[in-house]
Coordinates of C-alpha atoms and ligand atoms in Angstrom, one line a residue:
M1 CA -3.4 -0.9 -18.3
P2 CA -5.2 2.8 -17.5
I3 CA -2.5 4.8 -16.7
Y4 CA -3.6 8.2 -17.0
A5 CA -1.9 12.1 -16.6
L6 CA -4.2 15.1 -15.7
G7 CA -2.8 17.5 -16.8
D8 CA 0.4 18.7 -15.7
R9 CA 0.0 15.6 -12.7
E10 CA 1.9 13.0 -14.4
P11 CA 2.2 9.5 -13.0
I12 CA 6.4 8.0 -12.6
I13 CA 6.2 4.6 -13.0
H14 CA 10.2 2.9 -12.5
P15 CA 10.6 0.1 -15.8
D16 CA 11.3 -2.7 -13.1
S17 CA 8.0 -2.1 -11.2
Y18 CA 4.7 -3.3 -12.4
V19 CA 1.2 -1.9 -13.0
H20 CA -1.5 -4.7 -13.3
P21 CA -3.6 -4.4 -16.7
D22 CA -7.0 -4.0 -14.6
A23 CA -5.1 -1.7 -12.4
T24 CA -5.8 1.9 -12.5
V25 CA -3.2 4.8 -12.2
I26 CA -4.1 8.6 -12.2
G27 CA -1.8 12.0 -11.9
D28 CA 1.1 12.8 -9.4
V29 CA 2.0 8.7 -8.7
T30 CA 5.6 7.6 -7.9
L31 CA 6.3 4.3 -8.4
H32 CA 9.7 2.9 -6.8
A33 CA 11.6 -0.4 -8.2
H34 CA 9.9 -3.4 -7.9
A35 CA 6.8 -1.7 -6.5
S36 CA 3.6 -3.7 -7.6
V37 CA 0.2 -2.7 -8.1
W38 CA -2.4 -5.2 -8.4
P39 CA -5.8 -5.8 -10.0
Q40 CA -8.7 -3.3 -9.1
A41 CA -6.2 -1.4 -7.4
V42 CA -6.7 2.6 -7.8
L43 CA -4.2 4.9 -7.2
R44 CA -5.5 8.9 -7.7
G45 CA -2.9 11.4 -7.3
D46 CA -5.2 14.5 -8.5
Y47 CA -5.2 16.7 -5.1
G48 CA -2.2 15.7 -4.0
G49 CA 1.1 13.1 -4.8
I50 CA 1.1 9.1 -4.0
Q51 CA 4.6 7.4 -3.4
V52 CA 4.8 3.6 -3.3
G53 CA 8.4 2.6 -2.4
A54 CA 10.6 0.1 -3.1
R55 CA 9.3 -3.9 -3.1
T56 CA 5.9 -2.7 -2.0
S57 CA 2.7 -4.0 -2.5
V58 CA -0.8 -2.7 -3.4
Q59 CA -2.7 -5.4 -3.6
D60 CA -6.0 -6.5 -5.1
G61 CA -9.0 -3.7 -5.0
T62 CA -7.2 -1.2 -2.7
V63 CA -7.8 2.4 -3.3
V64 CA -5.2 4.7 -2.6
H65 CA -5.6 8.5 -2.3
C66 CA -4.5 12.0 -1.0
T67 CA -5.9 15.1 -0.1
E68 CA -4.4 19.2 -1.1
F69 CA -2.6 18.5 3.1
H70 CA -1.4 15.2 3.3
P71 CA 0.1 13.5 0.5
T72 CA 0.7 9.8 0.1
L73 CA 3.4 8.2 1.3
I74 CA 4.2 4.9 1.9
G75 CA 7.8 3.4 2.3
A76 CA 9.7 0.7 1.2
N77 CA 9.4 -3.4 1.5
C78 CA 5.6 -2.7 2.8
V79 CA 2.8 -4.8 2.5
I80 CA -0.6 -2.7 1.5
G81 CA -3.3 -6.1 1.5
H82 CA -6.5 -6.6 -0.3
N83 CA -8.9 -4.0 0.4
V84 CA -7.7 -1.6 1.4
H85 CA -8.6 2.2 1.6
I86 CA -5.3 4.6 2.3
E87 CA -6.4 8.2 2.0
G88 CA -3.7 11.3 2.6
A89 CA -1.1 8.8 5.5
T90 CA 2.0 7.9 6.1
V91 CA 3.5 4.4 6.3
G92 CA 7.0 4.2 6.9
D93 CA 9.1 0.8 6.1
G94 CA 8.8 -2.8 6.6
C95 CA 4.8 -2.2 7.4
L96 CA 1.6 -4.1 7.2
I97 CA -1.3 -3.0 5.9
A98 CA -3.8 -5.9 6.4
S99 CA -6.6 -6.9 4.4
G100 CA -9.8 -4.4 4.8
S101 CA -7.9 -1.9 6.6
V102 CA -8.6 1.5 6.4
L103 CA -6.5 4.4 7.3
L104 CA -7.4 8.1 7.1
N105 CA -6.3 11.6 6.5
G106 CA -3.1 12.8 8.7
S107 CA -2.7 9.2 10.3
V108 CA 0.9 8.1 10.7
V109 CA 2.0 4.6 10.8
E110 CA 5.8 4.1 11.6
E111 CA 8.4 1.6 10.4
G112 CA 7.4 -2.1 11.1
A113 CA 3.9 -1.2 12.4
I114 CA 0.6 -3.2 11.6
L115 CA -2.6 -1.9 11.0
G116 CA -4.3 -5.4 11.2
A117 CA -7.0 -6.9 9.0
G118 CA -10.7 -4.9 9.5
A119 CA -9.0 -1.8 11.3
V120 CA -10.3 1.6 11.1
M121 CA -7.3 4.0 11.9
S122 CA -9.6 8.2 11.9
F123 CA -7.7 11.4 10.9
N124 CA -4.7 11.9 12.7
G125 CA -4.4 8.5 13.7
H126 CA -0.6 7.1 15.3
I127 CA 1.1 3.2 15.0
P128 CA 4.3 3.7 16.6
T129 CA 7.4 2.0 15.1
R130 CA 7.0 -1.5 15.3
R131 CA 3.1 -1.7 17.3
M132 CA 0.6 -3.3 15.9
A133 CA -3.2 -1.4 16.1
L134 CA -6.5 -3.6 16.0
G135 CA -10.2 -2.7 15.3
V136 CA -12.7 -0.4 14.7
P137 CA -11.5 2.4 16.0
A138 CA -8.3 1.0 16.1
R139 CA -6.0 0.7 19.0
I140 CA -2.2 -0.4 19.9
R141 CA -2.4 -4.1 21.2
E142 CA -0.4 -3.1 24.4
G143 CA 2.8 -5.2 25.2
Y144 CA 3.5 -6.3 21.7
E145 CA 6.6 -5.7 19.4
V146 CA 6.5 -6.6 16.0
P147 CA 8.9 -9.0 15.1
P148 CA 11.7 -6.6 12.7
D149 CA 11.2 -7.9 9.0
S150 CA 8.4 -10.2 9.8
W151 CA 6.6 -9.4 6.1
A152 CA 10.0 -10.0 3.7
E153 CA 8.8 -13.4 2.9
I154 CA 5.8 -11.4 1.7
V155 CA 7.8 -9.2 0.2
D156 CA 9.8 -11.5 -1.9
K157 CA 7.1 -13.1 -3.3
Y158 CA 5.4 -10.3 -4.3
V159 CA 8.6 -9.0 -6.2
E160 CA 9.5 -12.7 -8.0
N161 CA 5.4 -12.2 -9.3
I162 CA 6.1 -9.2 -11.0
K163 CA 8.7 -10.9 -13.0
A164 CA 6.0 -14.2 -13.7
Y165 CA 3.4 -11.9 -14.4
K166 CA 5.6 -9.2 -16.9
A167 CA 6.3 -13.5 -18.8
G168 CA 3.7 -15.3 -18.5
L169 CA -0.1 -13.4 -18.2
R170 CA -2.3 -13.6 -21.0
R171 CA -5.6 -12.4 -21.5
L172 CA -8.0 -15.2 -23.0
D173 CA -11.1 -13.3 -23.6
Ligands
COA1 C1 -3.4 -8.4 12.7 C2 -2.6 -9.4 12.5 C3 -1.2 -10.0 11.9 C4 -2.5 -10.2 13.9 O1 -2.2 -11.8 14.2 P1 -1.6 -12.3 15.1 O2 -0.3 -11.5 15.9 O3 -1.1 -13.8 14.6 O4 -2.7 -12.2 15.6 P2 -3.3 -13.5 17.0 O5 -4.6 -14.4 16.1 O6 -2.5 -14.5 18.1 O7 -4.3 -12.7 17.7 C5 -3.9 -12.2 19.0 C6 -5.1 -11.0 19.4 O8 -5.6 -10.0 18.6 C7 -6.9 -10.3 17.8 N1 -6.6 -10.0 16.4 C8 -5.8 -10.6 15.8 N2 -6.3 -9.9 14.3 C9 -7.1 -9.5 14.8 C10 -7.8 -8.0 13.9 N3 -7.3 -8.2 12.3 N4 -8.7 -7.7 14.0 C11 -9.5 -7.4 15.9 N5 -8.6 -8.5 16.8 C12 -7.7 -8.8 16.4 C13 -7.7 -12.4 18.5 O9 -8.7 -12.2 18.8 C14 -6.9 -12.3 20.0 O10 -7.0 -11.6 20.5 P3 -6.6 -12.5 22.0 O11 -5.9 -11.9 22.9 O12 -7.7 -11.5 23.0 O13 -7.3 -13.5 22.1 C15 -3.8 -10.9 11.8 O14 -5.1 -11.0 12.1 C16 -4.2 -9.9 10.0 O15 -4.7 -8.6 10.4 N6 -3.5 -10.7 9.0 C17 -3.6 -9.8 8.0 C18 -3.1 -10.8 7.2 C19 -3.2 -9.5 5.6 O16 -3.8 -8.5 5.3 N7 -2.6 -10.3 4.4 C20 -2.5 -9.4 3.5 C21 -2.4 -10.6 2.3 S1 -0.5 -11.2 2.1

């Protein structure tokens, strides 16, 4: 599995977390307990740091980067879907950053909020606690509050996946 140090910047990977062999982790990246990183995801902590909270999944094809001015801080119990791009942003606990969405520099997604599939949140965007933003550019859906713990089942499933993949993944080629 390609996990790289870059000079003094070295990943800190909790032993109970999981990085799929086809994911790439570089530099100042911290994965907390039961966090998981899936095939073709890239977490590149070269200009600054990246944190992935406990039980958060970073799914296939997602790119997480950071800038000199903005680290990327992802909280616990989040679902970061397939083909997401996060660059120098902060994501609170229990958020869904849905498939194909883009979250750019200085943006903040507060606890329990959603960035919908395919949405683009530009520089310094903000989604308040348990609100949902959709579209390009992303706009808050008025009058809607995300129910608490909406993603608990998916979060649990990905924690189970860690065990299953550690025990059962076999490369056949
Ligand atoms: C954002 C999301 C959670 C909304 O789901 P929902 O609350 O069930 O929304 P609904 O399907 O009831 O749609 C509500 C409205 O929002 C619109 N809408 C829903 N998702 C949208 C999206 N991603 N972008 C733009 N509009 C969207 C619908 O068209 C509908 O509009 P209307 O009220 O004008 O008819 C869902 O679309 C989504 O993005 N799921 C992501 C799943 C994912 O990425 N999983 C990760 C892998 S595990």
